[in-house]
PDB file of C-alpha atoms and ligand atoms in Angstrom:
ATOM      1  CA  MET A  80      91.534  88.922  74.443  1.00 45.00           C
ATOM      2  CA  SER A  81      92.290  87.743  70.948  1.00 50.00           C
ATOM      3  CA  GLY A  82      91.580  84.368  69.343  1.00 60.00           C
ATOM      4  CA  SER A  83      92.072  80.861  70.659  1.00 72.00           C
ATOM      5  CA  THR A  84      95.544  79.433  71.080  1.00 81.00           C
ATOM      6  CA  GLY A  85      94.373  76.186  72.668  1.00 94.00           C
ATOM      7  CA  ARG A  86      96.637  76.631  75.689  1.00 97.00           C
ATOM      8  CA  PHE A  87      94.036  74.929  77.901  1.00 98.00           C
ATOM      9  CA  ALA A  88      92.879  72.173  75.546  1.00 98.00           C
ATOM     10  CA  GLY A  89      91.998  69.087  77.584  1.00 97.00           C
ATOM     11  CA  ARG A  90      92.361  70.916  80.897  1.00 98.00           C
ATOM     12  CA  VAL A  91      89.725  71.305  83.555  1.00 98.00           C
ATOM     13  CA  ALA A  92      89.202  74.482  85.571  1.00 98.00           C
ATOM     14  CA  VAL A  93      86.971  75.764  88.346  1.00 99.00           C
ATOM     15  CA  VAL A  94      86.148  79.471  88.381  1.00 99.00           C
ATOM     16  CA  ALA A  95      84.730  80.481  91.774  1.00 99.00           C
ATOM     17  CA  GLY A  96      82.752  83.657  91.246  1.00 98.00           C
ATOM     18  CA  GLY A  97      82.638  82.912  87.529  1.00 98.00           C
ATOM     19  CA  ALA A  98      79.168  84.232  86.720  1.00 98.00           C
ATOM     20  CA  SER A  99      80.014  87.950  86.437  1.00 98.00           C
ATOM     21  CA  GLY A 100      82.729  90.489  85.747  1.00 98.00           C
ATOM     22  CA  ILE A 101      86.334  89.293  85.949  1.00 98.00           C
ATOM     23  CA  GLY A 102      85.369  85.662  86.678  1.00 98.00           C
ATOM     24  CA  LEU A 103      83.127  85.514  83.625  1.00 98.00           C
ATOM     25  CA  ALA A 104      85.877  86.963  81.421  1.00 98.00           C
ATOM     26  CA  ILE A 105      88.265  84.293  82.752  1.00 98.00           C
ATOM     27  CA  LEU A 106      85.664  81.608  82.046  1.00 98.00           C
ATOM     28  CA  ARG A 107      85.167  82.862  78.488  1.00 98.00           C
ATOM     29  CA  GLY A 108      88.917  82.951  77.881  1.00 98.00           C
ATOM     30  CA  LEU A 109      89.379  79.426  79.231  1.00 98.00           C
ATOM     31  CA  HIS A 110      86.526  78.135  77.098  1.00 98.00           C
ATOM     32  CA  ARG A 111      87.913  79.783  73.974  1.00 98.00           C
ATOM     33  CA  GLU A 112      91.277  78.131  74.692  1.00 98.00           C
ATOM     34  CA  GLY A 113      89.812  74.640  75.001  1.00 98.00           C
ATOM     35  CA  ALA A 114      89.228  74.054  78.725  1.00 98.00           C
ATOM     36  CA  SER A 115      86.254  72.421  80.402  1.00 98.00           C
ATOM     37  CA  ILE A 116      85.041  74.595  83.246  1.00 98.00           C
ATOM     38  CA  VAL A 117      82.966  74.421  86.406  1.00 98.00           C
ATOM     39  CA  CYS A 118      81.434  77.825  87.091  1.00 98.00           C
ATOM     40  CA  ALA A 119      80.696  78.102  90.820  1.00 98.00           C
ATOM     41  CA  ASP A 120      78.813  81.153  92.027  1.00 98.00           C
ATOM     42  CA  ILE A 121      76.311  82.203  94.681  1.00 98.00           C
ATOM     43  CA  ASN A 122      74.057  83.999  92.180  1.00 98.00           C
ATOM     44  CA  ARG A 123      71.603  81.496  90.635  1.00 98.00           C
ATOM     45  CA  GLU A 124      70.223  83.977  88.097  1.00 98.00           C
ATOM     46  CA  LYS A 125      73.666  84.837  86.713  1.00 98.00           C
ATOM     47  CA  LEU A 126      74.611  81.155  86.689  1.00 98.00           C
ATOM     48  CA  ASP A 127      71.537  80.387  84.578  1.00 98.00           C
ATOM     49  CA  ALA A 128      72.643  83.023  82.077  1.00 98.00           C
ATOM     50  CA  VAL A 129      76.113  81.431  81.903  1.00 98.00           C
ATOM     51  CA  ALA A 130      74.634  77.941  81.500  1.00 97.00           C
ATOM     52  CA  GLY A 131      72.462  79.243  78.654  1.00 97.00           C
ATOM     53  CA  SER A 132      75.362  80.742  76.723  1.00 97.00           C
ATOM     54  CA  PHE A 133      77.675  77.700  76.470  1.00 96.00           C
ATOM     55  CA  GLU A 134      76.606  74.506  74.745  1.00 94.00           C
ATOM     56  CA  THR A 135      79.502  72.341  75.869  1.00 96.00           C
ATOM     57  CA  ARG A 136      82.338  72.137  78.399  1.00 98.00           C
ATOM     58  CA  VAL A 137      80.720  74.356  81.058  1.00 98.00           C
ATOM     59  CA  ALA A 138      78.988  73.030  84.188  1.00 98.00           C
ATOM     60  CA  CYS A 139      77.352  75.512  86.540  1.00 98.00           C
ATOM     61  CA  THR A 140      76.833  74.991  90.251  1.00 98.00           C
ATOM     62  CA  THR A 141      75.581  77.145  93.071  1.00 98.00           C
ATOM     63  CA  ALA A 142      78.221  77.561  95.748  1.00 98.00           C
ATOM     64  CA  ASP A 143      78.904  80.041  98.514  1.00 98.00           C
ATOM     65  CA  VAL A 144      82.693  80.267  98.855  1.00 99.00           C
ATOM     66  CA  THR A 145      82.367  80.978 102.579  1.00 98.00           C
ATOM     67  CA  LYS A 146      80.816  77.523 103.150  1.00 98.00           C
ATOM     68  CA  GLU A 147      83.381  74.734 103.175  1.00 98.00           C
ATOM     69  CA  ALA A 148      81.035  71.916 102.142  1.00 98.00           C
ATOM     70  CA  GLU A 149      79.856  73.911  99.114  1.00 98.00           C
ATOM     71  CA  VAL A 150      83.407  74.689  98.016  1.00 98.00           C
ATOM     72  CA  GLU A 151      84.411  71.052  98.416  1.00 98.00           C
ATOM     73  CA  ALA A 152      81.410  69.982  96.304  1.00 98.00           C
ATOM     74  CA  ALA A 153      82.283  72.462  93.534  1.00 98.00           C
ATOM     75  CA  MET A 154      85.833  71.105  93.277  1.00 98.00           C
ATOM     76  CA  ALA A 155      84.489  67.535  93.352  1.00 98.00           C
ATOM     77  CA  LEU A 156      82.120  68.378  90.494  1.00 98.00           C
ATOM     78  CA  ALA A 157      85.086  69.155  88.232  1.00 98.00           C
ATOM     79  CA  VAL A 158      86.378  65.619  88.740  1.00 97.00           C
ATOM     80  CA  GLU A 159      82.934  64.007  88.459  1.00 98.00           C
ATOM     81  CA  ARG A 160      81.966  65.854  85.266  1.00 98.00           C
ATOM     82  CA  PHE A 161      85.292  66.306  83.499  1.00 98.00           C
ATOM     83  CA  GLY A 162      87.619  63.728  85.089  1.00 97.00           C
ATOM     84  CA  ARG A 163      90.259  65.928  86.745  1.00 97.00           C
ATOM     85  CA  LEU A 164      91.119  69.393  88.041  1.00 98.00           C
ATOM     86  CA  ASP A 165      94.034  71.372  86.613  1.00 98.00           C
ATOM     87  CA  CYS A 166      93.285  75.039  87.327  1.00 98.00           C
ATOM     88  CA  ALA A 167      91.389  76.986  89.957  1.00 98.00           C
ATOM     89  CA  PHE A 168      90.596  80.678  89.693  1.00 99.00           C
ATOM     90  CA  ASN A 169      89.431  82.101  93.005  1.00 99.00           C
ATOM     91  CA  VAL A 170      87.621  85.249  92.003  1.00 98.00           C
ATOM     92  CA  ALA A 171      84.490  85.662  94.164  1.00 98.00           C
ATOM     93  CA  GLY A 172      84.546  88.890  96.121  1.00 98.00           C
ATOM     94  CA  ALA A 173      82.604  91.962  97.248  1.00 97.00           C
ATOM     95  CA  SER A 174      82.679  94.339 100.168  1.00 97.00           C
ATOM     96  CA  ARG A 175      80.528  96.247 102.601  1.00 96.00           C
ATOM     97  CA  PRO A 176      82.495  99.490 102.938  1.00 94.00           C
ATOM     98  CA  GLY A 177      82.519 101.586 106.079  1.00 95.00           C
ATOM     99  CA  TYR A 178      84.845 103.847 107.994  1.00 95.00           C
ATOM    100  CA  LEU A 179      86.644 102.069 110.819  1.00 95.00           C
ATOM    101  CA  VAL A 180      84.774 104.048 113.481  1.00 96.00           C
ATOM    102  CA  ASP A 181      81.430 103.061 111.925  1.00 96.00           C
ATOM    103  CA  LEU A 182      82.097  99.586 110.582  1.00 97.00           C
ATOM    104  CA  SER A 183      79.944  96.929 112.239  1.00 98.00           C
ATOM    105  CA  GLU A 184      81.345  93.582 113.233  1.00 98.00           C
ATOM    106  CA  ALA A 185      78.865  91.950 110.856  1.00 98.00           C
ATOM    107  CA  ASP A 186      80.083  94.023 107.884  1.00 98.00           C
ATOM    108  CA  TRP A 187      83.735  93.302 108.746  1.00 98.00           C
ATOM    109  CA  ASP A 188      82.938  89.581 108.918  1.00 98.00           C
ATOM    110  CA  PHE A 189      81.020  89.649 105.628  1.00 98.00           C
ATOM    111  CA  THR A 190      83.901  91.226 103.706  1.00 98.00           C
ATOM    112  CA  VAL A 191      86.754  89.308 105.313  1.00 98.00           C
ATOM    113  CA  ASP A 192      84.918  85.963 105.165  1.00 98.00           C
ATOM    114  CA  LEU A 193      84.086  86.381 101.493  1.00 98.00           C
ATOM    115  CA  CYS A 194      87.380  87.844 100.299  1.00 98.00           C
ATOM    116  CA  LEU A 195      89.860  85.963 102.502  1.00 99.00           C
ATOM    117  CA  LYS A 196      88.239  82.847 103.993  1.00 98.00           C
ATOM    118  CA  GLY A 197      86.652  82.127 100.622  1.00 99.00           C
ATOM    119  CA  VAL A 198      90.065  82.088  98.944  1.00 99.00           C
ATOM    120  CA  PHE A 199      91.445  79.868 101.722  1.00 99.00           C
ATOM    121  CA  LEU A 200      88.636  77.336 101.286  1.00 99.00           C
ATOM    122  CA  CYS A 201      88.907  77.352  97.489  1.00 99.00           C
ATOM    123  CA  THR A 202      92.700  76.975  97.616  1.00 98.00           C
ATOM    124  CA  LYS A 203      92.463  74.150 100.158  1.00 98.00           C
ATOM    125  CA  HIS A 204      89.930  72.085  98.246  1.00 98.00           C
ATOM    126  CA  ALA A 205      91.344  72.780  94.803  1.00 98.00           C
ATOM    127  CA  ALA A 206      94.786  71.707  96.015  1.00 98.00           C
ATOM    128  CA  ARG A 207      93.422  68.516  97.589  1.00 97.00           C
ATOM    129  CA  ARG A 208      91.934  67.528  94.229  1.00 97.00           C
ATOM    130  CA  MET A 209      95.066  68.512  92.294  1.00 97.00           C
ATOM    131  CA  LEU A 210      97.288  66.471  94.609  1.00 96.00           C
ATOM    132  CA  GLY A 211      95.341  63.423  93.452  1.00 88.00           C
ATOM    133  CA  PHE A 212      96.495  64.030  89.868  1.00 86.00           C
ATOM    134  CA  ASP A 213      99.751  65.568  88.704  1.00 87.00           C
ATOM    135  CA  GLY A 214      99.601  69.043  90.187  1.00 95.00           C
ATOM    136  CA  GLY A 215      97.944  72.164  88.809  1.00 98.00           C
ATOM    137  CA  THR A 216      97.719  75.934  89.051  1.00 98.00           C
ATOM    138  CA  ILE A 217      95.766  78.257  91.306  1.00 99.00           C
ATOM    139  CA  VAL A 218      95.188  81.946  90.594  1.00 99.00           C
ATOM    140  CA  ASN A 219      93.768  84.137  93.351  1.00 99.00           C
ATOM    141  CA  ILE A 220      92.242  87.497  92.526  1.00 99.00           C
ATOM    142  CA  ALA A 221      93.386  89.989  95.158  1.00 98.00           C
ATOM    143  CA  SER A 222      93.396  93.752  94.495  1.00 98.00           C
ATOM    144  CA  LEU A 223      95.584  96.817  94.256  1.00 97.00           C
ATOM    145  CA  ASN A 224      94.110  97.419  97.727  1.00 97.00           C
ATOM    146  CA  ALA A 225      96.412  94.655  98.999  1.00 98.00           C
ATOM    147  CA  HIS A 226      99.059  97.390  98.751  1.00 97.00           C
ATOM    148  CA  VAL A 227      97.112 100.661  98.788  1.00 95.00           C
ATOM    149  CA  PRO A 228      94.500 101.618 101.417  1.00 94.00           C
ATOM    150  CA  MET A 229      91.270 103.470 100.632  1.00 91.00           C
ATOM    151  CA  HIS A 230      88.800 105.403 102.737  1.00 92.00           C
ATOM    152  CA  ALA A 231      86.081 103.153 104.181  1.00 93.00           C
ATOM    153  CA  GLY A 232      87.964 100.137 102.853  1.00 95.00           C
ATOM    154  CA  ALA A 233      89.766  98.725 105.902  1.00 97.00           C
ATOM    155  CA  ALA A 234      88.035  95.338 105.810  1.00 98.00           C
ATOM    156  CA  TYR A 235      88.434  94.906 102.052  1.00 98.00           C
ATOM    157  CA  ALA A 236      92.054  96.104 101.890  1.00 98.00           C
ATOM    158  CA  SER A 237      93.001  93.944 104.891  1.00 98.00           C
ATOM    159  CA  ALA A 238      91.350  90.890 103.355  1.00 98.00           C
ATOM    160  CA  LYS A 239      93.057  91.467 100.003  1.00 98.00           C
ATOM    161  CA  ALA A 240      96.446  91.895 101.690  1.00 98.00           C
ATOM    162  CA  GLY A 241      95.658  88.587 103.386  1.00 99.00           C
ATOM    163  CA  VAL A 242      94.977  86.991  99.999  1.00 99.00           C
ATOM    164  CA  GLU A 243      98.431  88.023  98.839  1.00 98.00           C
ATOM    165  CA  MET A 244     100.124  86.414 101.849  1.00 98.00           C
ATOM    166  CA  LEU A 245      97.856  83.364 101.628  1.00 99.00           C
ATOM    167  CA  THR A 246      99.010  82.999  98.018  1.00 99.00           C
ATOM    168  CA  ARG A 247     102.670  83.116  99.041  1.00 98.00           C
ATOM    169  CA  ASN A 248     102.118  80.657 101.883  1.00 98.00           C
ATOM    170  CA  ALA A 249     100.247  78.326  99.563  1.00 98.00           C
ATOM    171  CA  ALA A 250     103.111  78.557  97.055  1.00 98.00           C
ATOM    172  CA  LEU A 251     105.550  77.599  99.819  1.00 98.00           C
ATOM    173  CA  GLU A 252     103.542  74.519 100.736  1.00 98.00           C
ATOM    174  CA  LEU A 253     102.248  73.419  97.332  1.00 98.00           C
ATOM    175  CA  THR A 254     104.898  74.263  94.727  1.00 98.00           C
ATOM    176  CA  PRO A 255     107.005  71.201  95.706  1.00 97.00           C
ATOM    177  CA  ASP A 256     103.969  69.075  94.759  1.00 97.00           C
ATOM    178  CA  GLY A 257     103.629  70.691  91.333  1.00 98.00           C
ATOM    179  CA  ILE A 258     100.913  73.183  92.229  1.00 98.00           C
ATOM    180  CA  ARG A 259     101.759  76.765  91.316  1.00 98.00           C
ATOM    181  CA  VAL A 260      99.868  79.467  93.203  1.00 99.00           C
ATOM    182  CA  ASN A 261      99.831  83.114  92.122  1.00 99.00           C
ATOM    183  CA  ALA A 262      97.836  86.284  92.706  1.00 99.00           C
ATOM    184  CA  VAL A 263      96.534  88.944  90.344  1.00 99.00           C
ATOM    185  CA  LEU A 264      96.067  92.434  91.807  1.00 98.00           C
ATOM    186  CA  PRO A 265      93.650  94.369  89.598  1.00 98.00           C
ATOM    187  CA  GLY A 266      93.233  98.122  89.734  1.00 97.00           C
ATOM    188  CA  LEU A 267      89.894  99.653  88.763  1.00 96.00           C
ATOM    189  CA  VAL A 268      87.857  97.315  86.562  1.00 98.00           C
ATOM    190  CA  GLU A 269      84.484  98.156  85.054  1.00 96.00           C
ATOM    191  CA  THR A 270      82.169  95.443  86.442  1.00 97.00           C
ATOM    192  CA  PRO A 271      78.890  95.301  88.383  1.00 95.00           C
ATOM    193  CA  LEU A 272      81.005  95.566  91.569  1.00 94.00           C
ATOM    194  CA  THR A 273      82.255  99.049  90.667  1.00 93.00           C
ATOM    195  CA  ARG A 274      79.150 100.294  88.856  1.00 90.00           C
ATOM    196  CA  ARG A 275      78.543 102.998  91.470  1.00 86.00           C
ATOM    197  CA  HIS A 276      81.881 104.656  90.660  1.00 86.00           C
ATOM    198  CA  PHE A 277      81.092 104.744  86.951  1.00 89.00           C
ATOM    199  CA  GLU A 278      77.611 106.172  87.572  1.00 90.00           C
ATOM    200  CA  ASN A 279      79.156 109.125  89.451  1.00 89.00           C
ATOM    201  CA  PRO A 280      81.055 111.417  87.008  1.00 90.00           C
ATOM    202  CA  ALA A 281      83.012 113.171  89.807  1.00 90.00           C
ATOM    203  CA  ALA A 282      84.143 109.857  91.289  1.00 88.00           C
ATOM    204  CA  GLN A 283      85.066 108.524  87.869  1.00 90.00           C
ATOM    205  CA  ALA A 284      87.130 111.638  87.086  1.00 92.00           C
ATOM    206  CA  ALA A 285      88.927 111.413  90.448  1.00 91.00           C
ATOM    207  CA  PHE A 286      89.860 107.793  89.744  1.00 91.00           C
ATOM    208  CA  LEU A 287      90.949 108.389  86.166  1.00 93.00           C
ATOM    209  CA  ALA A 288      93.156 111.298  87.223  1.00 93.00           C
ATOM    210  CA  ARG A 289      95.162 108.776  89.242  1.00 94.00           C
ATOM    211  CA  ILE A 290      95.410 106.016  86.625  1.00 96.00           C
ATOM    212  CA  PRO A 291      98.336 106.658  84.270  1.00 95.00           C
ATOM    213  CA  ALA A 292      96.794 104.349  81.640  1.00 97.00           C
ATOM    214  CA  GLY A 293      93.985 106.917  81.372  1.00 96.00           C
ATOM    215  CA  ARG A 294      91.140 104.403  81.602  1.00 96.00           C
ATOM    216  CA  ALA A 295      89.678 101.741  83.819  1.00 97.00           C
ATOM    217  CA  ALA A 296      90.309  98.113  82.897  1.00 98.00           C
ATOM    218  CA  GLN A 297      87.732  95.934  81.198  1.00 98.00           C
ATOM    219  CA  PRO A 298      87.325  92.420  82.679  1.00 98.00           C
ATOM    220  CA  GLU A 299      89.241  90.961  79.707  1.00 98.00           C
ATOM    221  CA  ASP A 300      92.257  93.103  80.648  1.00 98.00           C
ATOM    222  CA  ILE A 301      92.452  91.102  83.884  1.00 98.00           C
ATOM    223  CA  ALA A 302      91.513  87.724  82.399  1.00 98.00           C
ATOM    224  CA  GLY A 303      94.509  87.747  80.014  1.00 98.00           C
ATOM    225  CA  PRO A 304      97.167  87.999  82.750  1.00 98.00           C
ATOM    226  CA  ALA A 305      95.211  85.516  84.941  1.00 99.00           C
ATOM    227  CA  LEU A 306      95.204  82.959  82.120  1.00 98.00           C
ATOM    228  CA  PHE A 307      98.891  83.592  81.495  1.00 98.00           C
ATOM    229  CA  LEU A 308      99.681  82.745  85.136  1.00 98.00           C
ATOM    230  CA  ALA A 309      97.691  79.502  84.835  1.00 98.00           C
ATOM    231  CA  SER A 310      99.294  78.553  81.510  1.00 98.00           C
ATOM    232  CA  ASP A 311     102.484  76.625  80.814  1.00 98.00           C
ATOM    233  CA  GLU A 312     104.107  79.872  79.708  1.00 97.00           C
ATOM    234  CA  ALA A 313     104.274  80.718  83.441  1.00 98.00           C
ATOM    235  CA  ARG A 314     105.546  77.261  84.452  1.00 98.00           C
ATOM    236  CA  TYR A 315     108.332  78.720  86.639  1.00 98.00           C
ATOM    237  CA  VAL A 316     106.106  81.385  88.268  1.00 98.00           C
ATOM    238  CA  SER A 317     104.738  80.600  91.731  1.00 98.00           C
ATOM    239  CA  GLY A 318     104.117  82.776  94.783  1.00 98.00           C
ATOM    240  CA  ALA A 319     104.006  85.875  92.575  1.00 98.00           C
ATOM    241  CA  SER A 320     101.732  88.925  92.698  1.00 98.00           C
ATOM    242  CA  LEU A 321     100.964  90.465  89.345  1.00 98.00           C
ATOM    243  CA  LEU A 322      99.689  94.055  89.464  1.00 98.00           C
ATOM    244  CA  VAL A 323      97.297  94.683  86.553  1.00 98.00           C
ATOM    245  CA  ASP A 324      96.369  98.278  87.213  1.00 98.00           C
ATOM    246  CA  GLY A 325      97.434 100.578  84.368  1.00 97.00           C
ATOM    247  CA  ALA A 326     100.257 101.821  86.666  1.00 96.00           C
ATOM    248  CA  TRP A 327      97.784 103.031  89.311  1.00 96.00           C
ATOM    249  CA  ALA A 328      99.973 101.702  92.142  1.00 95.00           C
ATOM    250  CA  VAL A 329     102.472 104.388  91.219  1.00 94.00           C
ATOM    251  CA  THR A 330     100.079 107.225  92.133  1.00 93.00           C
ATOM    252  CA  GLY A 331      97.851 105.795  94.907  1.00 84.00           C
ATOM    253  CA  TYR A 332      94.125 106.166  95.547  1.00 83.00           C
ATOM    254  CA  PRO A 333      92.198 109.418  95.236  1.00 83.00           C
ATOM    255  CA  ASP A 334      90.658 110.933  98.358  1.00 82.00           C
ATOM    256  CA  MET A 335      87.309 109.160  98.366  1.00 80.00           C
ATOM    257  CA  ARG A 336      85.763 111.125 101.248  1.00 83.00           C
ATOM    258  CA  PRO A 337      83.793 113.372  98.874  1.00 83.00           C
ATOM    259  CA  PHE A 338      82.127 110.249  97.423  1.00 80.00           C
ATOM    260  CA  ARG A 339      81.692 108.195 100.570  1.00 79.00           C
ATOM    261  CA  GLY A 340      80.875 110.976 103.016  1.00 79.00           C
ATOM    262  CA  ALA A 341      82.485 111.562 106.361  1.00 79.00           C
ATOM    263  CA  PRO A 342      82.529 109.039 109.192  1.00 84.00           C
ATOM    264  CA  GLY A 343      79.202 109.035 111.023  1.00 83.00           C
ATOM    265  CA  TRP A 344      80.535 108.283 114.491  1.00 78.00           C
ATOM    266  CA  SER A 345      81.676 111.252 116.538  1.00 73.00           C
ATOM    267  CA  PRO A 346      83.114 111.338 120.076  1.00 69.00           C
ATOM    268  CA  ARG A 347      80.797 114.241 120.888  1.00 58.00           C
ATOM    269  CA  GLY A 348      77.747 112.265 119.845  1.00 49.00           C
ATOM    270  CA  ALA A 349      78.758 109.059 121.652  1.00 44.00           C
TER     271      ALA A 349
HETATM  272  N1  LIG B 626      86.089  95.471  89.770  1.00 69.66           N
HETATM  273  C1  LIG B 626      87.211  95.954  90.289  1.00 69.66           C
HETATM  274  O1  LIG B 626      87.550  97.133  90.124  1.00 69.66           O
HETATM  275  C2  LIG B 626      88.107  95.060  91.103  1.00 69.66           C
HETATM  276  C3  LIG B 626      89.364  95.557  91.461  1.00 69.66           C
HETATM  277  C4  LIG B 626      90.222  94.758  92.210  1.00 69.66           C
HETATM  278  C5  LIG B 626      89.818  93.500  92.589  1.00 69.66           C
HETATM  279  N2  LIG B 626      88.597  93.038  92.241  1.00 69.66           N
HETATM  280  C6  LIG B 626      88.221  91.704  92.696  1.00 69.66           C
HETATM  281  O2  LIG B 626      87.900  90.925  91.582  1.00 69.66           O
HETATM  282  C7  LIG B 626      86.984  89.900  91.971  1.00 69.66           C
HETATM  283  C8  LIG B 626      85.805  89.888  91.010  1.00 69.66           C
HETATM  284  O3  LIG B 626      85.132  91.131  91.102  1.00 69.66           O
HETATM  285  P1  LIG B 626      84.245  91.716  89.921  1.00 69.66           P
HETATM  286  O4  LIG B 626      84.602  93.145  89.829  1.00 69.66           O
HETATM  287  O5  LIG B 626      84.327  90.850  88.736  1.00 69.66           O
HETATM  288  O6  LIG B 626      82.806  91.652  90.606  1.00 69.66           O
HETATM  289  P2  LIG B 626      81.407  91.031  90.140  1.00 69.66           P
HETATM  290  O7  LIG B 626      80.435  91.481  91.164  1.00 69.66           O
HETATM  291  O8  LIG B 626      81.150  91.337  88.715  1.00 69.66           O
HETATM  292  O9  LIG B 626      81.649  89.462  90.268  1.00 69.66           O
HETATM  293  C9  LIG B 626      81.798  88.826  91.504  1.00 69.66           C
HETATM  294  C10 LIG B 626      81.142  87.461  91.439  1.00 69.66           C
HETATM  295  O10 LIG B 626      81.345  86.811  92.708  1.00 69.66           O
HETATM  296  C11 LIG B 626      80.115  86.184  93.071  1.00 69.66           C
HETATM  297  N3  LIG B 626      80.035  86.000  94.514  1.00 69.66           N
HETATM  298  C12 LIG B 626      79.827  86.959  95.463  1.00 69.66           C
HETATM  299  N4  LIG B 626      79.772  86.390  96.669  1.00 69.66           N
HETATM  300  C13 LIG B 626      79.974  85.057  96.499  1.00 69.66           C
HETATM  301  C14 LIG B 626      80.030  83.947  97.365  1.00 69.66           C
HETATM  302  N5  LIG B 626      79.877  84.094  98.704  1.00 69.66           N
HETATM  303  N6  LIG B 626      80.241  82.732  96.857  1.00 69.66           N
HETATM  304  C15 LIG B 626      80.382  82.563  95.503  1.00 69.66           C
HETATM  305  N7  LIG B 626      80.323  83.569  94.635  1.00 69.66           N
HETATM  306  C16 LIG B 626      80.120  84.813  95.118  1.00 69.66           C
HETATM  307  C17 LIG B 626      79.041  87.138  92.547  1.00 69.66           C
HETATM  308  O11 LIG B 626      77.775  86.498  92.460  1.00 69.66           O
HETATM  309  C18 LIG B 626      79.623  87.543  91.211  1.00 69.66           C
HETATM  310  O12 LIG B 626      79.229  86.650  90.185  1.00 69.66           O
HETATM  311  C19 LIG B 626      86.610  90.205  93.417  1.00 69.66           C
HETATM  312  O13 LIG B 626      87.371  89.399  94.283  1.00 69.66           O
HETATM  313  C20 LIG B 626      86.988  91.656  93.572  1.00 69.66           C
HETATM  314  O14 LIG B 626      87.294  91.983  94.920  1.00 69.66           O
HETATM  315  C21 LIG B 626      87.721  93.786  91.502  1.00 69.66           C
END
């Protein structure tokens, strides 16, 4: 992203999952554009690094987005420290991949709780705070996988599709009260989450062959559109899904079986 335009001067934001990757790029962009920010994340070590790199206008707090009381406290902190809440970016996410026939109930719950319930809890408690002021904006980070399935990704893709519908439902309920709610659907982004793909040259080549832009995104490529949706430039945009994928949706996912192996469960072995 380029220099500061001050679009968020005087505004207060919470970035859930703000200590790494896309969330950290959003936090940096918000800070550059004048916002005060609460960075809420489960990873204490990464939070300490964030706290150490901003002298002002950033407050860090440990929060697990799957725990309602912790989410509520993170949103409350924005009001306690900075006086209000204008923007929430619900970014925290990860997955435990597995083929349907192998996927444990615990791994399904981990992925769906983090990626879908976490966004529900963050949206709920951000909106409650915003209703106490004069509205606000919420940006949920879904995924291209909301539209496109991938091998061993049933839990993740289902949760991300849920985030898209949650966003639309939230827009239905909250837009009349001045709270815009939108989703960003990133394609492949180079972050710690996807490191394993970039460490495997064959996997990387298979992905890049499908991405018309010819490269993976950097976190800043996603932060720019996310900040746009939260800015006044998007004041008439609510309930929208913005694909930020270098046109990858046009071609679909590669066959990931060579990189993830075959399903382990077999009817003959059962
Ligand atoms: N990287 C990609 O290619 C890609 C593509 C599409 C969508 N996404 C989505 O973008 C979002 C950010 O991913 P990223 O690539 O920046 O990953 P990342 O691993 O760099 O960052 C995710 C952050 O979420 C935090 N987090 C994890 N569990 C949490 C919890 N329970 N409570 C609070 N914080 C928690 C992590 O500590 C980390 O700081 C995720 O929702 C991911 O599904 C990523």
